[in-house]
Coordinates of C-alpha atoms (C1' of nucleotides) in Angstrom, one line a residue:
Chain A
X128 CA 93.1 112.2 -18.4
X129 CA 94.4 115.3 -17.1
X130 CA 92.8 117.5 -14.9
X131 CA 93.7 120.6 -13.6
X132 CA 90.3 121.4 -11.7
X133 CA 89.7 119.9 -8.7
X134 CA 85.7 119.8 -7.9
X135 CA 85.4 118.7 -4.1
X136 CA 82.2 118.0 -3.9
X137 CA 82.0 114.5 -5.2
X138 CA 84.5 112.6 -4.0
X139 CA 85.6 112.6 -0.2
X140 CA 88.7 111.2 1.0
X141 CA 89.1 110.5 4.4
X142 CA 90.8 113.9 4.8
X143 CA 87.2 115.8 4.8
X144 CA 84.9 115.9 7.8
X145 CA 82.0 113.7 7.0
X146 CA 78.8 115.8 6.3
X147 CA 77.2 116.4 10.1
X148 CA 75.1 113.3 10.9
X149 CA 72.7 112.8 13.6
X150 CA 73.9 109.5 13.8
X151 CA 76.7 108.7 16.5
X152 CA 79.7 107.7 14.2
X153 CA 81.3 105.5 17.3
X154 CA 77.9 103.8 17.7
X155 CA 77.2 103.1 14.5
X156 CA 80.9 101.4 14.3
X157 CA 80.0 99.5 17.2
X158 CA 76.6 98.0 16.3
X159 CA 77.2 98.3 12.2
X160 CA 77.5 94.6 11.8
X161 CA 74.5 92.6 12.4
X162 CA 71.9 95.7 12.6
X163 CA 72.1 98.7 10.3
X164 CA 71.6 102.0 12.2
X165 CA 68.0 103.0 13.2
X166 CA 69.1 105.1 10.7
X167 CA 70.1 102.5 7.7
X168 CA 66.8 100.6 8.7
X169 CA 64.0 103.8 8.5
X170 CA 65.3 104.2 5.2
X171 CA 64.3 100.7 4.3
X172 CA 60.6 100.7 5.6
X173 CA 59.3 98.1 3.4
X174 CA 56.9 99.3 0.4
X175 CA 53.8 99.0 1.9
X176 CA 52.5 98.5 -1.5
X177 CA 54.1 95.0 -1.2
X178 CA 52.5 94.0 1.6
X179 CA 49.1 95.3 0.6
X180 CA 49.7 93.4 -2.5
X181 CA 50.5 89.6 -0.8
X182 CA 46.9 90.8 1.7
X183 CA 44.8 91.1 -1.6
X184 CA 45.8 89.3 -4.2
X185 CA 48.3 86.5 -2.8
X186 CA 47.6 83.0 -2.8
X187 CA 47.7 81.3 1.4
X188 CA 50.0 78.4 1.2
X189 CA 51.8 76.2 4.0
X190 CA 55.2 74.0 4.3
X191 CA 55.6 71.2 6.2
X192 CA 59.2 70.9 8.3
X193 CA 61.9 70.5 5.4
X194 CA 59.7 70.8 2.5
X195 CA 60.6 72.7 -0.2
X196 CA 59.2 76.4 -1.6
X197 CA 61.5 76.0 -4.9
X198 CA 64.4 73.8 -5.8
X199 CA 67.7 74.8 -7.3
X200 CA 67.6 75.7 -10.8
X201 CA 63.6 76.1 -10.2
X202 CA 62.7 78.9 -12.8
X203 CA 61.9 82.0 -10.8
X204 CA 57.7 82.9 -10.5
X205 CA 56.6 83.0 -7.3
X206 CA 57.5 85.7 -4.5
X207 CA 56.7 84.2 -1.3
X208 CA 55.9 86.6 1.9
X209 CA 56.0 84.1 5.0
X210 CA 53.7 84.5 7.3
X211 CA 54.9 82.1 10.2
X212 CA 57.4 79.9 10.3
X213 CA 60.7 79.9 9.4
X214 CA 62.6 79.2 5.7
X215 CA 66.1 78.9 5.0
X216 CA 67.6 79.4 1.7
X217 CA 70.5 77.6 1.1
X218 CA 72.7 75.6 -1.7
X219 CA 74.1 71.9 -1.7
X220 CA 77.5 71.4 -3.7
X221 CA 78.0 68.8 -5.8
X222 CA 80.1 66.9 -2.7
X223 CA 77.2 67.3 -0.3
X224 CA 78.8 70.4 1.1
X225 CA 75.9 72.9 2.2
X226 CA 76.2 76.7 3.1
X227 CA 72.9 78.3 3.8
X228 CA 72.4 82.2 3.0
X229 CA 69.7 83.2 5.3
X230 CA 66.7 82.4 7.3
X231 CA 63.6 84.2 6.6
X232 CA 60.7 84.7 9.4
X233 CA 57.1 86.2 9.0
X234 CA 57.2 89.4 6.8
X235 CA 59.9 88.9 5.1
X236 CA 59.9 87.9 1.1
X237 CA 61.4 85.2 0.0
X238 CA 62.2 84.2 -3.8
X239 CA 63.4 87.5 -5.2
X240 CA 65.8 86.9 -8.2
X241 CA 66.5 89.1 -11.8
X242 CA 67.4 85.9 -13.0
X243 CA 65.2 83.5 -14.2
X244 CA 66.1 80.8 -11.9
X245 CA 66.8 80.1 -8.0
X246 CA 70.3 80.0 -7.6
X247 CA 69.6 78.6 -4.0
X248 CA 66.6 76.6 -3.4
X249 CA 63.7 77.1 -0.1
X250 CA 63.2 75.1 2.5
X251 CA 61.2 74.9 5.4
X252 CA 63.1 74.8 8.8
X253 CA 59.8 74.7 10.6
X254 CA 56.0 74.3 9.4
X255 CA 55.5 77.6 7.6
X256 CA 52.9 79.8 6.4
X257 CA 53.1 82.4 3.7
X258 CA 51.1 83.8 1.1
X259 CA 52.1 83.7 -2.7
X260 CA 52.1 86.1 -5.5
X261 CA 53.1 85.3 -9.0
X262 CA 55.9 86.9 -10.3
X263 CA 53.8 87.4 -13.4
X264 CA 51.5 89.8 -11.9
X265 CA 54.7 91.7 -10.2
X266 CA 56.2 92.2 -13.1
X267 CA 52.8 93.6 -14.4
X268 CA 52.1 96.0 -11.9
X269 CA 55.7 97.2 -12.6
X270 CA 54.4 97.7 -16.3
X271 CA 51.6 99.9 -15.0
X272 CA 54.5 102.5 -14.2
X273 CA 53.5 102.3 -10.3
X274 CA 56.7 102.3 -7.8
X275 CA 56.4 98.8 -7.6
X276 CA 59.9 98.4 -9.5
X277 CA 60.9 100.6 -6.3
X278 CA 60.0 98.6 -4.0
X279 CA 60.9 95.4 -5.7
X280 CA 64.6 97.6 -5.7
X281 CA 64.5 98.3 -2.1
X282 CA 64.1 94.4 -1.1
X283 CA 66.8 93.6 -3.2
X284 CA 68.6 95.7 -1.6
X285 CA 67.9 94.5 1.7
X286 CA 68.8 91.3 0.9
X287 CA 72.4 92.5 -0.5
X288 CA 73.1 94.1 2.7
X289 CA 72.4 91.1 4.5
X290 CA 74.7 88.7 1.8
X291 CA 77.5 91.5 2.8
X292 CA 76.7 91.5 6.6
X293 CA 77.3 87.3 6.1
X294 CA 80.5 87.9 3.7
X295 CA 82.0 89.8 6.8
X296 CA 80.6 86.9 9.0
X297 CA 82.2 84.3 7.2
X298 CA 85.4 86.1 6.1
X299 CA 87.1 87.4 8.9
X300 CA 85.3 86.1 12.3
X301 CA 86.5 83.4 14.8
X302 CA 83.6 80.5 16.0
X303 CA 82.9 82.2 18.8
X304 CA 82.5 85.7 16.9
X305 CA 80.1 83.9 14.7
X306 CA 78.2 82.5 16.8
X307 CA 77.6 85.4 18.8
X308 CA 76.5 87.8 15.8
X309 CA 74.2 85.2 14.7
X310 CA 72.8 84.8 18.3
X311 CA 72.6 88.6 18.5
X312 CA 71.0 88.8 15.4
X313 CA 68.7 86.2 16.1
X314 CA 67.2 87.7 19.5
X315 CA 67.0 91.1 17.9
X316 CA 64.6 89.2 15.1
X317 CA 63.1 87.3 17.4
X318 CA 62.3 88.9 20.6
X319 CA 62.3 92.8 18.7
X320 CA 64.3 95.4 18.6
X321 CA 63.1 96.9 21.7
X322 CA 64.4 95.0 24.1
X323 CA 67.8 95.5 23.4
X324 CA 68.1 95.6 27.3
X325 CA 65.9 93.6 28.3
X326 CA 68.9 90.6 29.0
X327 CA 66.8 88.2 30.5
X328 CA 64.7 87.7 27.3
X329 CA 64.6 84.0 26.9
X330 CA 63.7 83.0 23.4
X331 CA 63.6 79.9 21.1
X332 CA 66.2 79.1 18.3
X333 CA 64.0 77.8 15.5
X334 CA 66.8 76.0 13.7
X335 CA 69.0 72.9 14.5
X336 CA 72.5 73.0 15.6
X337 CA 73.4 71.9 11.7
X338 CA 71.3 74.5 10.5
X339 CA 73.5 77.0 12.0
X340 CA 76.5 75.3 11.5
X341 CA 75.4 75.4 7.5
X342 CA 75.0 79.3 7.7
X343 CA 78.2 80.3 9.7
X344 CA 80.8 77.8 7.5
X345 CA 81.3 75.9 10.6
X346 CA 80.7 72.1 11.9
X347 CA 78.3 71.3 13.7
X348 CA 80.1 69.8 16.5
X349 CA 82.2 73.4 16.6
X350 CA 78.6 75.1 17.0
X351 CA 77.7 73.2 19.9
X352 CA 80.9 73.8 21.2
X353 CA 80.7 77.4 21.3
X354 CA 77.4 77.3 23.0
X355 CA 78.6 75.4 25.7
X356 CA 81.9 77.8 26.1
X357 CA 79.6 81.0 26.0
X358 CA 77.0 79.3 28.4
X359 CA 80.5 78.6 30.6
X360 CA 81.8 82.0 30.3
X361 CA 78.2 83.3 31.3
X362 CA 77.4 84.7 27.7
X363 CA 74.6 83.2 27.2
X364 CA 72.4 80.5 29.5
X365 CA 71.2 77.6 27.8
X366 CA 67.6 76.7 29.6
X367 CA 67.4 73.8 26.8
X368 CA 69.3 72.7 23.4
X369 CA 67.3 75.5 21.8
X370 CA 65.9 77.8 24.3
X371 CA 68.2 80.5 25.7
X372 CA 68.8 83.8 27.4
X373 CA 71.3 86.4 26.0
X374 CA 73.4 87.5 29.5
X375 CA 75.7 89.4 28.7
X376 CA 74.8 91.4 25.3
X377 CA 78.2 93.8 25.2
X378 CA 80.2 91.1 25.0
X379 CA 78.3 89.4 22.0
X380 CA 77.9 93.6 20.8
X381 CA 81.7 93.8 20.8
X382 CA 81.9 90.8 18.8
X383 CA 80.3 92.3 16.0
X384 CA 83.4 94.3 15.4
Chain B
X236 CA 69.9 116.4 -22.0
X237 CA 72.4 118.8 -22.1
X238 CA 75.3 117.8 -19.9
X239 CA 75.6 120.1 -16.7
X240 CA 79.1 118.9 -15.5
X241 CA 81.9 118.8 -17.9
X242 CA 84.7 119.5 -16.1
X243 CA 86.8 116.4 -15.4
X244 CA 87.5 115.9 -12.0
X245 CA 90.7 114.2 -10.1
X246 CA 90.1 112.7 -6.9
X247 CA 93.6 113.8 -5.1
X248 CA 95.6 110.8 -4.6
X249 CA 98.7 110.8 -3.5
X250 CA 97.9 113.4 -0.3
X251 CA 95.0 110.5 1.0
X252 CA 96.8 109.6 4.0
X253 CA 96.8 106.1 4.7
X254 CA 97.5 105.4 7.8
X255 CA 101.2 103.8 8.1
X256 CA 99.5 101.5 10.5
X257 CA 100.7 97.8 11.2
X258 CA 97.3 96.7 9.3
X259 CA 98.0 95.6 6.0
X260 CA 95.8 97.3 3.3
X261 CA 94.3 95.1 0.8
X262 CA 92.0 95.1 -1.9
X263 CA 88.7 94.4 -3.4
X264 CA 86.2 92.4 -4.7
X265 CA 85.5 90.6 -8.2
X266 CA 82.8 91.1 -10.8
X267 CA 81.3 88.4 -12.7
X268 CA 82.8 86.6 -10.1
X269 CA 82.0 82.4 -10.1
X270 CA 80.4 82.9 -13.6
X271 CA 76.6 82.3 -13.7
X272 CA 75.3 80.3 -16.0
X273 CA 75.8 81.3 -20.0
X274 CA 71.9 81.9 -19.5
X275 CA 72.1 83.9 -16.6
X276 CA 74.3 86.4 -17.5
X277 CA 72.1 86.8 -20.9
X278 CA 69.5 87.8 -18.6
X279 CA 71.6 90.0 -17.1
X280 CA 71.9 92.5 -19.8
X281 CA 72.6 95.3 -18.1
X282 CA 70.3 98.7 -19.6
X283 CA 72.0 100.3 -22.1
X284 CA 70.3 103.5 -20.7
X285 CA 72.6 103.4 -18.2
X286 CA 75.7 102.9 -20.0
X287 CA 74.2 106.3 -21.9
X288 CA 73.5 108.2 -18.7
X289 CA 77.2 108.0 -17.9
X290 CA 78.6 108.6 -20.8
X291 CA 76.2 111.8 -21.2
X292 CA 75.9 113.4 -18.4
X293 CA 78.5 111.4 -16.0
X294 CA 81.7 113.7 -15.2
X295 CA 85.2 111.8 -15.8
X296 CA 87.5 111.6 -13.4
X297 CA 90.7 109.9 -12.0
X298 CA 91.5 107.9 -8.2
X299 CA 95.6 107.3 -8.0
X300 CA 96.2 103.8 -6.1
X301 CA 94.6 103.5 -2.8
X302 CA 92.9 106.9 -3.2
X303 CA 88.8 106.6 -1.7
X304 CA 86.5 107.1 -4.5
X305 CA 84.2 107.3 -0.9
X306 CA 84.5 106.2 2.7
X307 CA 82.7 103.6 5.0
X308 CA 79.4 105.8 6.4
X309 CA 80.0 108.4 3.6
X310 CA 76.7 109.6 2.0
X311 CA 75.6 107.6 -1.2
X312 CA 75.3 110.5 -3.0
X313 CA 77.2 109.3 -6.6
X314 CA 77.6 106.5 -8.7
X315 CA 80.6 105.1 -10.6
X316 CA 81.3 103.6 -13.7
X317 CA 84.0 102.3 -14.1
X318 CA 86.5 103.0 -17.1
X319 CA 89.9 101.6 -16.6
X320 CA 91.9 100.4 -13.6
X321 CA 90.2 98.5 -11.0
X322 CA 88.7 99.3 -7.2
X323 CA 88.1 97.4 -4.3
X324 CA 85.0 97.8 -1.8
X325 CA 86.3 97.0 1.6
X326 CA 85.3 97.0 5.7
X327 CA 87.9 97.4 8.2
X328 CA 86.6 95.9 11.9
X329 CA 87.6 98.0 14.5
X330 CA 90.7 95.6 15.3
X331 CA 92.1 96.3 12.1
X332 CA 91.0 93.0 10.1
X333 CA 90.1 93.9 6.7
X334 CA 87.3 91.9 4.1
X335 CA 87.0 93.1 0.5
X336 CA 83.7 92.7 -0.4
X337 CA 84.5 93.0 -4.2
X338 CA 87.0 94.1 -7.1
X339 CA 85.3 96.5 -9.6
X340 CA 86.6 96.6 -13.2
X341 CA 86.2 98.5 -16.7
X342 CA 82.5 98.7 -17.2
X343 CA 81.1 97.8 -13.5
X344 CA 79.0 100.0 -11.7
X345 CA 80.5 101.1 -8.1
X346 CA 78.4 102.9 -5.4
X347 CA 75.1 101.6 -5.8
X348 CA 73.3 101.0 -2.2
X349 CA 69.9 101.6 -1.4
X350 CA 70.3 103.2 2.0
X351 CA 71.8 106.7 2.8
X352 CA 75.2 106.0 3.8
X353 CA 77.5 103.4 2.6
X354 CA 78.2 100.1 4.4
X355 CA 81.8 99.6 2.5
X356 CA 83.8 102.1 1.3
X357 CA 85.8 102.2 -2.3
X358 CA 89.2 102.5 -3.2
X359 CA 91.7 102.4 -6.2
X360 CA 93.7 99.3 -6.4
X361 CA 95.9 100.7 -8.9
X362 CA 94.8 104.5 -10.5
X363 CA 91.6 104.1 -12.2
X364 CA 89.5 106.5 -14.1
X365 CA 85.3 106.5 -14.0
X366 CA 82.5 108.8 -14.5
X367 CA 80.0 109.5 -12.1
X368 CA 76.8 110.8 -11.9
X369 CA 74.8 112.2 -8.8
X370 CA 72.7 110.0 -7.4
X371 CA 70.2 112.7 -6.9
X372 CA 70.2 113.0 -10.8
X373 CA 69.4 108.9 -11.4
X374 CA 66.4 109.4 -8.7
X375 CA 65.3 112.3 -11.0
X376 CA 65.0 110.0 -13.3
X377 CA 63.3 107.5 -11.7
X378 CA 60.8 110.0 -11.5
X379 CA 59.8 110.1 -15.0
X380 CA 59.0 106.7 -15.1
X381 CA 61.4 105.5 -17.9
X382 CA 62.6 101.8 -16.7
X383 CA 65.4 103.5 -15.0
X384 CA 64.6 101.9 -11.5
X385 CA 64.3 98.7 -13.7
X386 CA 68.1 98.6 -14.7
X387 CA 68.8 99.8 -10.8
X388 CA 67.1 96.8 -9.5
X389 CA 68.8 94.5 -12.4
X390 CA 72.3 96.2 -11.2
X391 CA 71.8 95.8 -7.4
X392 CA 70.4 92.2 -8.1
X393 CA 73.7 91.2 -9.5
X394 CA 75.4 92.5 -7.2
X395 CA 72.9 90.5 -4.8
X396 CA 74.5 87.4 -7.0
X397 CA 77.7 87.9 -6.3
X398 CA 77.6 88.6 -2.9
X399 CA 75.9 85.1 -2.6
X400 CA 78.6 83.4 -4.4
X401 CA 81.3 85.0 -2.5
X402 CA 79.1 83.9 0.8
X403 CA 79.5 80.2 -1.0
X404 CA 83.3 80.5 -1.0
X405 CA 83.7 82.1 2.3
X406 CA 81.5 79.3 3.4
X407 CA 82.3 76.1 2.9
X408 CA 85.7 75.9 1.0
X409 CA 89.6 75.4 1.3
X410 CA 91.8 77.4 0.9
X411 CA 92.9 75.6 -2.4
X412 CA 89.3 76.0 -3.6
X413 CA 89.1 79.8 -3.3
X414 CA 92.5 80.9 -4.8
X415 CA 91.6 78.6 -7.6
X416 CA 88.0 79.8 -8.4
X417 CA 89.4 83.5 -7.3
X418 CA 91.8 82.9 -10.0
X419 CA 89.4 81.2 -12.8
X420 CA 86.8 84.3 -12.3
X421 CA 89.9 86.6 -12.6
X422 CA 90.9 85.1 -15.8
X423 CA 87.4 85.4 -17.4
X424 CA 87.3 88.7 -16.3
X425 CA 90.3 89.9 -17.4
X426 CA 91.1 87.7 -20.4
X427 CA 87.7 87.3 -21.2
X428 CA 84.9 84.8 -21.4
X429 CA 85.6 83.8 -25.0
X430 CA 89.0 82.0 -24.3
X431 CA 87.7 79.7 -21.7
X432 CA 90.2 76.9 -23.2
X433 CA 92.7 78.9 -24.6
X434 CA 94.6 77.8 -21.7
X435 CA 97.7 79.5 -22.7
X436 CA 96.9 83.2 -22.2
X437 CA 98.8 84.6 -19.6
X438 CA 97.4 87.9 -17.7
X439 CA 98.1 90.2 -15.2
X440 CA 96.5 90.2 -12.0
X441 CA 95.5 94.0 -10.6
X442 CA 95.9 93.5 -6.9
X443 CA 98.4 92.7 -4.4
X444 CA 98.0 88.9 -2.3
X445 CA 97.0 90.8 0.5
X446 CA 93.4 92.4 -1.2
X447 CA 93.7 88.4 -2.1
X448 CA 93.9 87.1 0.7
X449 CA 91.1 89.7 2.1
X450 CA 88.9 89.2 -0.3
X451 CA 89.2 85.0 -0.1
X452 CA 89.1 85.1 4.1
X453 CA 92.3 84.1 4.1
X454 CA 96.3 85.7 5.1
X455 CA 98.8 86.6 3.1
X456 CA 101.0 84.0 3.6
X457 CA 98.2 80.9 2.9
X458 CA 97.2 82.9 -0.2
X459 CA 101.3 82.9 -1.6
X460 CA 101.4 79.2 -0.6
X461 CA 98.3 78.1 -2.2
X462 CA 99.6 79.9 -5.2
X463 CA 103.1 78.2 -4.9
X464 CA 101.2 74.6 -4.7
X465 CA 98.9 75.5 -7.5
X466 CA 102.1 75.6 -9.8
X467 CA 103.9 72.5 -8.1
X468 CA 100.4 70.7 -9.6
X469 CA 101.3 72.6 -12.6
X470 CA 97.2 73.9 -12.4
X471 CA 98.5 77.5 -13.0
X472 CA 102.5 78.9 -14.5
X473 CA 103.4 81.8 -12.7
X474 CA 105.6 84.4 -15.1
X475 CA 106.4 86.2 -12.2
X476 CA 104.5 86.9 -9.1
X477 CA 101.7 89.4 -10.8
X478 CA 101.3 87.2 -14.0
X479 CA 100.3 83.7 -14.5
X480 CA 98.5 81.4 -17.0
X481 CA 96.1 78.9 -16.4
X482 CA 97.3 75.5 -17.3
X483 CA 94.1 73.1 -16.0
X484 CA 91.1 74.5 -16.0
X485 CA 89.3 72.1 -15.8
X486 CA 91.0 71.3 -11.9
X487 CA 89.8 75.1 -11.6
X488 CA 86.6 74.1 -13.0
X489 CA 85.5 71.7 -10.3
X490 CA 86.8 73.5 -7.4
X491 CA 83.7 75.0 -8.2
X492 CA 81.7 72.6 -7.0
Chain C
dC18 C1' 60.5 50.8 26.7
dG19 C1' 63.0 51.1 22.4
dT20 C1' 64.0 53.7 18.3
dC21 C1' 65.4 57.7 15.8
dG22 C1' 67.1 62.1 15.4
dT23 C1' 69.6 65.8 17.7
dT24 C1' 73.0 67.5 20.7
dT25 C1' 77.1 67.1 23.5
dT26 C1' 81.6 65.5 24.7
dG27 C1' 86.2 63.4 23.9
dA28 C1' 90.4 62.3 21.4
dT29 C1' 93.0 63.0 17.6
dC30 C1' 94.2 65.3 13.2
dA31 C1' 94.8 68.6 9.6
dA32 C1' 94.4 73.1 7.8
dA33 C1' 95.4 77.5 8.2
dT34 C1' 97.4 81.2 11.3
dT35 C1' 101.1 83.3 13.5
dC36 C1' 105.7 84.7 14.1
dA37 C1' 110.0 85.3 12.0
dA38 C1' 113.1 86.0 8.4
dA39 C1' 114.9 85.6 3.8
dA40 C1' 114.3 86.7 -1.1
dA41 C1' 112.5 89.2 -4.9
dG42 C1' 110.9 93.4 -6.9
dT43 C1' 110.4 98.8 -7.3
dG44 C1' 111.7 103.2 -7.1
dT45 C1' 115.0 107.1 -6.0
dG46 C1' 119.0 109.6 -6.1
dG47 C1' 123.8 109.9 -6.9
Chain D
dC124 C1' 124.1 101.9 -13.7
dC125 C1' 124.5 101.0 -9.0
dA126 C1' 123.4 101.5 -4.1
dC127 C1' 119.9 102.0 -0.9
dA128 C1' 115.4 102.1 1.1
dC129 C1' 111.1 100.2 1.0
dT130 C1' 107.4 97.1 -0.3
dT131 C1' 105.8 92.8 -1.7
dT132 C1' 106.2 88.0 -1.9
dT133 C1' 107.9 83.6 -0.5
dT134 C1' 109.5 80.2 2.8
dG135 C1' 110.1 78.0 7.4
dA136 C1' 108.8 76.4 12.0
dA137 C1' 105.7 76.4 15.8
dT138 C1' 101.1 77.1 17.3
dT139 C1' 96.2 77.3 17.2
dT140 C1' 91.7 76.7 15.6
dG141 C1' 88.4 74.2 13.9
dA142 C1' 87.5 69.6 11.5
dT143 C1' 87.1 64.8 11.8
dC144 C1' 86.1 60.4 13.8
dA145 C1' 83.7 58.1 17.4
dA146 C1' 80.6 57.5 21.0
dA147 C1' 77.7 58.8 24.7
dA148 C1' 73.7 61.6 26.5
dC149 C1' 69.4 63.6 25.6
dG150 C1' 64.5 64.2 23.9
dA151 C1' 60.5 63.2 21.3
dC152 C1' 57.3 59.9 20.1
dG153 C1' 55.1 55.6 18.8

DNA sequence: CGTCGTTTTGATCAAATTCAAAAAGTGTGG
DNA sequence: CCACACTTTTTGAATTTGATCAAAACGACG
């Protein structure tokens, strides 16, 4: 395929300026792991379509501590939009080997698949609350031509962006790295966005030490570890096994790469 | 829908400077990776509207090897399909580690992200050609409510698939484990699906130990060894270092879990 | 108080990385 | 076709990280 005519403005090399951004290049290097720019994350604001849809016409439902939303293999027909509580998705090899692929807390959705069944299953890590909706009557209102099939879209989205934020995790980070993005991560869920300076925010980790070790493809005994060398190298202080204070947030900030 | 752009275009390639840098430049990532089940790929069929979108209106064009189709924070502003040669989506942490996030072959769809600027960026393995389309062009389409947003969510959700499979690897197996079901998703890919126990045909793989080993978490030299055992177990023949044949794949099979 | 599940700590051990160098493969120009 | 430069791949030895095995400490709860 021979071409003679060269049309610059597709493809950009690294050669031309990127188009001028309001968004700080260096900070957005900086923080681009574990939090998409304020930027990234405006452009994600959650259909509120969706979340009118679970207030009308979803079904309440509750979990009790390791009980399950959907197994394995469990066709896909419920979206689930958790209310309190937290559930981990997650997916046991044949050995007993377990890696889990996120935790979801209140507002997020949890069961979204374009296949017809779970490729991991749902579990409770703590009681939980959430509200049901069929798939059935998703798939409807995508029928009525509405941007449902937008927002349903956007989620997935979100959810690939967090698979590729955990590939990075797993592939190329130390213990200690992952340990510290997930604990980063965690208080930004957890205590808000807001308080990004706020240090002395002491918050609770809703999962166990196994839980973790499951999601960042380490043992459990190395997790524990970790916590004790970043409560040592004043990181982090541990006020008990699972409530903490973040001390020292550049450092876990740098760690994001 | 007459075709605006027919001028083929040629992404310059051999003036992209790569930096001569110590870091070792590897490539990306695999589709149809781990193979879903027979059922869920029939699911999967991806809208044929699509495939007739790029071949309408999309604009061909060429990457050389390691050229950027785009870069890392580069606006999503076009999507890519795929026609020969292969790309690699990848992330380079600010100390020069590299993870491939995927390898992107004849058919696959490349650029597709929800939010406004891309998390990885894209580049040529070895010279590839494409089409692409504007992105602006596939919202406009969206806009008149065909099921266009439909086949979007069906693309992004398989890429949601095999982002969690990769997470599985990264996760929770040995070395051994992922060069083997690296290599068994490379074969179906490459030789096809239909061959599964024509355990004679030999291929070619498109990209160099190092996108390997960046892709699978691991180094270089790990990645050569595992392939070096691999053969002493007589579980794969290498021809030469590039080609190979799988001799047990059922061995291959399991490492599946 | 005793039991059970979780977390921490300790002592090895193994897998993968790192550092270093040789070998094999590619492309270029004479 | 060969020599030379350069890149990729393989191999070796030493080192490091995290895993494994084992047991003690801690906490919640009947």
């Amino acid at each position: 395929m021979s071409s003679i005519l060269q049309t610059p403005q597709t493809v950009t090399t690294a050669a031309i300026p990127l188009p001028a951004s309001p968004v700080n290049l260096a900070d957005a290097r900086i923080r681009g792991q574990w939090r998409p720019s304020a930027e990234q994350i405006a452009d994600w604001s959650l259909d509120a379509r969706i979340v009118h849809m679970f207030a009308e016409i979803g079904t309440p439902g509750t979990v009790a501590r390791n009980g399950e939303l959907y197994a394995e293999d469990d066709a896909v027909d419920n979206l689930y939009r958790i209310e309190s509580g937290v559930i981990r998705t997650c997916k046991i090899l044949n050995d007993g080997r377990r890696q889990i692929d996120g935790f979801y807390m209140a507002g997020d959705i949890v069961g979204l698949e374009f296949g017809r069944r779970h490729l991991y299953c749902a579990e409770a890590v703590s009681r939980a609350t959430f509200r049901v909706v069929r798939m059935r009557t998703v798939h409807a209102q995508i029928e009525t031509g509405g941007d449902m099939s937008c927002a349903l879209w956007e989620m997935t989205a979100r959810e690939l962006y967090r698979s590729q934020q955990h590939i990075l995790l797993l592939g190329r980070r130390s213990a200690q790295e992952r340990v510290g993005c997930f604990l980063l991560a965690m208080a930004n869920r957890i205590v808000g966005k807001d308080v990004l300076d706020t240090a002395g925010a002491a918050f609770d980790l809703p999962m166990s030490r196994q839980d973790m070790a499951d999601y960042l493809g380490l043992t459990i005994e190395t997790v524990s570890r970790t916590f004790t060398q970043l409560e040592a190298t004043g990181v982090i202080a541990l006020e008990s096994a699972r409530t903490l204070r973040l001390c020292n947030r550049s450092v876990l900030r740098e760690m994001n790469g």
